[in-house]
Coordinates of C-alpha atoms in Angstrom, one line a residue:
M1 CA -0.1 -0.1 0.0
V2 CA 2.7 2.6 1.2
S3 CA 5.0 1.5 -2.3
R4 CA 2.0 2.3 -4.6
T5 CA 1.5 5.4 -2.8
T6 CA 5.5 6.3 -3.6
A7 CA 5.1 5.3 -7.1
L8 CA 2.3 7.3 -7.4
A9 CA 3.7 10.2 -5.9
E10 CA 6.7 10.2 -7.9
E11 CA 4.8 9.6 -11.2
L12 CA 2.8 13.2 -10.4
A13 CA 6.1 15.0 -9.8
L14 CA 6.7 14.0 -13.6
A15 CA 3.5 14.7 -15.2
R16 CA 0.6 16.1 -14.5
P17 CA -1.9 14.1 -12.5
S18 CA -5.1 13.1 -14.5
P19 CA -8.4 13.3 -12.3
A20 CA -8.3 9.0 -12.5
D21 CA -4.8 9.4 -11.0
L22 CA -6.4 12.0 -8.4
E23 CA -8.5 9.3 -7.6
E24 CA -6.4 6.5 -7.0
L25 CA -4.1 8.5 -4.8
F26 CA -6.9 9.5 -2.5
S27 CA -8.3 6.0 -2.5
A28 CA -4.6 4.7 -1.2
L29 CA -4.4 7.4 1.3
G30 CA -7.8 6.8 2.7
S31 CA -6.9 3.0 2.6
A32 CA -3.7 3.3 4.4
T33 CA -5.2 5.8 6.8
E34 CA -8.1 3.2 7.5
A35 CA -5.4 0.3 8.4
L36 CA -3.3 3.3 10.8
R37 CA -6.8 3.7 12.8
Q38 CA -7.5 0.6 13.1
S39 CA -3.9 -0.7 14.0
H40 CA -4.4 2.3 16.5
D41 CA -7.6 1.2 17.9
E42 CA -6.3 -2.6 18.5
L43 CA -3.3 -1.4 20.3
G44 CA -5.2 0.9 22.3
T45 CA -7.3 -2.4 23.5
R46 CA -4.3 -4.2 24.3
V47 CA -2.8 -2.0 26.3
K48 CA -5.9 -1.6 28.4
Y49 CA -6.0 -5.2 28.8
L50 CA -2.2 -5.3 29.6
E51 CA -3.0 -2.5 32.2
R52 CA -6.0 -4.3 33.9
Q53 CA -3.8 -7.6 33.8
I54 CA -1.0 -5.4 36.0
V55 CA -3.0 -4.2 38.2
Q56 CA -4.6 -7.7 38.8
K57 CA -1.5 -9.5 39.3
D58 CA 0.2 -6.5 41.9
R59 CA -3.3 -7.1 43.8
A60 CA -2.4 -10.6 43.9
L61 CA 1.1 -10.2 44.8
E62 CA -0.1 -7.8 47.5
R63 CA -2.4 -10.0 48.9
K64 CA 0.2 -13.0 48.7
R65 CA 2.2 -10.7 50.6
R66 CA -0.2 -10.2 53.3
L67 CA -1.2 -13.7 53.7
E68 CA 2.3 -14.4 54.4
A69 CA 2.7 -12.1 57.2
L70 CA -0.4 -13.7 58.6
G71 CA 0.3 -17.2 57.9
K72 CA 3.6 -16.5 60.4
I73 CA 1.9 -15.0 62.9
A74 CA -1.0 -17.6 63.3
A75 CA 1.7 -20.1 62.8
G76 CA 3.4 -18.9 66.2
V77 CA 0.0 -18.4 67.9
A78 CA -1.2 -21.6 67.3
H79 CA 1.9 -23.0 68.6
E80 CA 1.5 -21.0 71.9
I81 CA -1.6 -22.2 72.4
R82 CA -1.6 -26.0 71.5
N83 CA 0.7 -26.5 74.9
P84 CA -1.5 -24.7 77.6
L85 CA -4.5 -26.1 76.3
G86 CA -3.1 -30.0 76.7
S87 CA -2.4 -28.8 80.2
L88 CA -6.2 -27.6 80.7
S89 CA -7.5 -30.7 79.2
L90 CA -5.5 -32.6 82.1
Y91 CA -6.6 -30.7 84.7
L92 CA -10.3 -30.6 83.8
D93 CA -9.6 -34.6 84.1
L94 CA -8.7 -34.5 87.5
L95 CA -11.3 -32.1 88.4
E96 CA -13.9 -34.7 87.1
Q97 CA -12.4 -37.3 88.8
E98 CA -12.7 -34.9 92.1
G99 CA -16.3 -33.4 92.1
G100 CA -17.9 -36.2 90.2
R101 CA -20.9 -36.2 92.6
R102 CA -21.7 -32.3 92.2
E103 CA -23.4 -31.2 89.5
R104 CA -22.9 -28.0 89.6
A105 CA -19.1 -28.9 89.0
L106 CA -19.9 -31.4 86.0
E107 CA -21.8 -28.6 84.7
L108 CA -19.1 -26.5 84.8
I109 CA -16.6 -28.9 83.3
A110 CA -18.9 -29.6 80.5
S111 CA -19.1 -25.9 79.6
M112 CA -15.0 -25.7 79.8
R113 CA -14.6 -28.9 77.7
K114 CA -16.8 -27.2 75.1
G115 CA -14.5 -24.3 75.3
V116 CA -11.6 -26.4 75.3
A117 CA -12.6 -28.3 72.0
L118 CA -13.7 -24.9 70.3
L119 CA -9.7 -23.8 70.8
S120 CA -8.6 -27.0 69.9
A121 CA -10.5 -26.7 66.6
T122 CA -9.5 -22.9 65.8
V123 CA -5.6 -24.7 66.5
N124 CA -6.6 -27.0 64.0
D125 CA -7.9 -24.3 61.3
I126 CA -4.8 -22.3 62.0
L127 CA -2.4 -25.1 61.6
T128 CA -4.3 -26.2 58.3
F129 CA -4.2 -22.9 56.9
T130 CA -0.6 -22.6 57.4
E131 CA 0.7 -26.1 57.4
P132 CA -1.5 -28.4 55.3
G133 CA 1.5 -30.6 54.4
R134 CA 2.2 -32.2 51.4
A135 CA 0.0 -33.1 49.3
R136 CA -1.0 -37.1 48.7
P137 CA -2.4 -37.5 45.2
A138 CA -4.9 -40.0 44.6
D139 CA -7.8 -41.4 42.2
C140 CA -10.7 -39.5 43.1
D141 CA -14.3 -39.3 42.3
V142 CA -14.8 -36.0 42.7
V143 CA -18.6 -36.3 42.7
A144 CA -18.7 -38.9 45.5
L145 CA -16.8 -36.3 47.4
L146 CA -19.1 -33.8 47.4
D147 CA -21.9 -36.2 48.5
E148 CA -19.6 -37.3 51.5
S149 CA -19.1 -33.8 52.2
A150 CA -22.6 -32.5 52.1
A151 CA -23.9 -35.7 54.1
L152 CA -21.5 -34.6 57.0
A153 CA -22.2 -31.1 56.6
R154 CA -26.3 -32.0 57.0
G155 CA -26.1 -32.6 60.7
E156 CA -24.6 -29.0 61.4
G157 CA -27.4 -27.1 59.3
S158 CA -31.4 -26.7 59.2
D159 CA -33.4 -29.5 58.5
A160 CA -35.6 -27.5 56.1
V161 CA -32.6 -27.0 53.7
L162 CA -33.5 -29.1 50.5
I163 CA -30.5 -30.5 48.3
V164 CA -30.4 -30.1 44.6
R165 CA -27.9 -31.6 42.3
G166 CA -27.1 -31.2 39.3
Y167 CA -24.1 -34.3 38.0
P168 CA -22.8 -35.4 35.0
R169 CA -24.3 -39.2 33.9
E170 CA -20.8 -40.8 33.3
R171 CA -18.2 -40.0 36.4
R172 CA -14.9 -39.1 35.7
I173 CA -11.6 -39.9 37.7
A174 CA -9.6 -36.7 38.7
R175 CA -6.4 -37.6 40.3
A176 CA -6.4 -35.0 43.6
D177 CA -5.3 -35.2 47.3
P178 CA -8.7 -36.5 48.5
D179 CA -8.5 -35.2 51.9
W180 CA -8.0 -31.4 50.9
V181 CA -10.9 -32.0 48.4
K182 CA -13.2 -32.7 51.0
R183 CA -12.3 -30.2 53.5
I184 CA -12.5 -27.5 50.7
F185 CA -16.2 -29.0 50.0
L186 CA -17.2 -29.2 53.6
N187 CA -16.0 -25.9 54.5
V188 CA -17.9 -24.0 51.6
I189 CA -20.9 -26.6 52.2
R190 CA -20.9 -25.3 55.9
N191 CA -20.7 -21.9 54.7
A192 CA -24.3 -22.3 52.9
Y193 CA -25.7 -23.9 55.5
Q194 CA -25.2 -21.3 58.0
A195 CA -26.4 -18.3 55.1
M196 CA -29.9 -20.6 55.6
P197 CA -30.2 -21.0 59.5
H198 CA -34.3 -21.0 58.3
G199 CA -34.1 -23.1 55.2
G200 CA -34.0 -22.9 51.7
E201 CA -32.1 -24.7 48.8
L202 CA -28.5 -25.9 48.5
R203 CA -27.5 -26.8 44.8
L204 CA -24.6 -28.8 44.2
G205 CA -23.2 -29.1 40.4
V206 CA -20.5 -30.9 38.7
R207 CA -19.4 -30.4 35.0
Y208 CA -16.3 -31.7 33.6
G209 CA -14.4 -29.9 30.9
N210 CA -10.9 -28.7 30.6
A211 CA -11.2 -29.2 34.3
V212 CA -13.5 -30.7 37.1
T213 CA -15.6 -27.6 37.6
V214 CA -17.9 -27.7 40.8
R215 CA -20.7 -25.4 42.2
I216 CA -22.5 -24.7 45.2
R217 CA -25.1 -22.3 45.6
D218 CA -27.2 -21.6 48.7
T219 CA -30.3 -19.3 48.6
G220 CA -29.3 -17.0 51.4
P221 CA -28.8 -13.2 51.4
G222 CA -25.5 -13.3 49.6
I223 CA -22.3 -11.0 50.3
A224 CA -21.9 -7.7 50.1
P225 CA -19.2 -6.4 47.3
D226 CA -16.4 -5.2 49.9
G227 CA -17.4 -8.6 51.6
L228 CA -16.6 -10.5 48.3
E229 CA -13.2 -9.1 48.6
K230 CA -12.3 -10.1 51.8
A231 CA -13.9 -13.2 52.1
F232 CA -10.9 -15.1 51.6
M233 CA -8.7 -13.2 54.2
P234 CA -7.8 -14.7 57.2
F235 CA -9.5 -14.0 60.5
W236 CA -12.5 -12.2 58.6
S237 CA -15.8 -13.4 59.0
M238 CA -19.5 -12.4 58.4
R239 CA -20.9 -14.6 61.4
E240 CA -20.4 -13.4 64.7
G241 CA -18.5 -16.1 66.4
G242 CA -16.8 -17.1 63.6
T243 CA -13.2 -17.8 63.2
G244 CA -13.2 -16.4 59.8
L245 CA -10.6 -19.4 59.0
G246 CA -13.2 -21.7 57.0
L247 CA -12.8 -19.9 53.6
S248 CA -9.0 -18.8 54.2
I249 CA -8.8 -22.4 54.3
V250 CA -10.4 -23.7 51.4
H251 CA -8.4 -20.5 49.0
S252 CA -5.2 -22.6 50.9
L253 CA -6.0 -26.2 49.7
V254 CA -7.7 -24.7 46.3
E255 CA -4.3 -23.0 45.6
R256 CA -2.2 -26.1 46.5
S257 CA -4.3 -27.9 44.4
Q258 CA -3.4 -26.1 41.1
G259 CA -7.1 -25.0 41.1
R260 CA -9.0 -21.8 41.3
I261 CA -12.6 -20.9 43.2
E262 CA -14.5 -17.3 42.8
L263 CA -17.2 -16.2 45.0
A264 CA -20.2 -14.5 43.4
N265 CA -23.7 -13.6 44.0
H266 CA -25.9 -15.4 42.1
P267 CA -28.2 -13.3 40.1
A268 CA -31.4 -15.4 41.7
G269 CA -30.0 -14.9 45.1
G270 CA -27.8 -16.5 47.1
L271 CA -23.9 -16.8 47.1
E272 CA -22.0 -19.3 44.5
A273 CA -18.6 -20.8 44.8
R274 CA -17.2 -21.9 41.3
I275 CA -14.2 -24.1 42.0
A276 CA -11.9 -25.5 39.4
L277 CA -9.7 -28.3 39.8
P278 CA -7.4 -29.9 37.6
W279 CA -8.1 -33.7 36.2
E280 CA -4.2 -34.2 37.4
L281 CA -2.3 -32.7 40.6
K282 CA 1.5 -32.1 39.9
E283 CA 3.5 -33.4 42.5
D284 CA 5.7 -30.6 42.3
G285 CA 2.7 -28.7 43.1
E286 CA 2.5 -28.9 46.5

């Protein structure tokens, strides 16, 4: 295009252009201008896309740094708490033996045991978040693991919650850490039940593609937009009395499983978790 335009310009310099020559020249210039405009628009679109990618990566890097710092703090706290908990549990055993006939003492002991159990669970959650250990990949039926997790969580939720399943007809086997996968599903389903204390629908879906995609949706109130950004942060919880570690553990285990997780408010109401797991967990991705 440019060489033709140059050739025409040279011809014009040697001879007086005819109307046809001028028309051809203007057509060539117009085509060149349009090509430059399209290139400019494409370049602008590409630049905007790269700018968004940079912003997202910067946010992810900053989040990773914060999580690493919080992880170190949490690990220290967990190890400091674990030893006193062991002593407290031992003292409760002694107190129970000495005060076995005192009804009030037994009630207090029962309350103290609940407190110890809660603290122990919190410590275990912290350690799972900070030190989940090495992955142990095995053949997994993701649908079966999802159903097992739903059965475990059902006893902790309202009986008025209806479970609706959408699974493929044929089962396929993935290579993943089954304990990690069950923990991921269990924590997300527990959150779903907590969002529906008076009943609702728990929708479980599995789809096969380039990855195994699992969808878990409740029909609760959902989460405010600023809460979606904080949902995976350690010690942040919408629920009073929650440790704020459930979804943090989920995010950590999903990342270690080389997968992805997203939370979004569903247009029909409620919160939906979309979890994508690879068909095979590579050994070096621990």
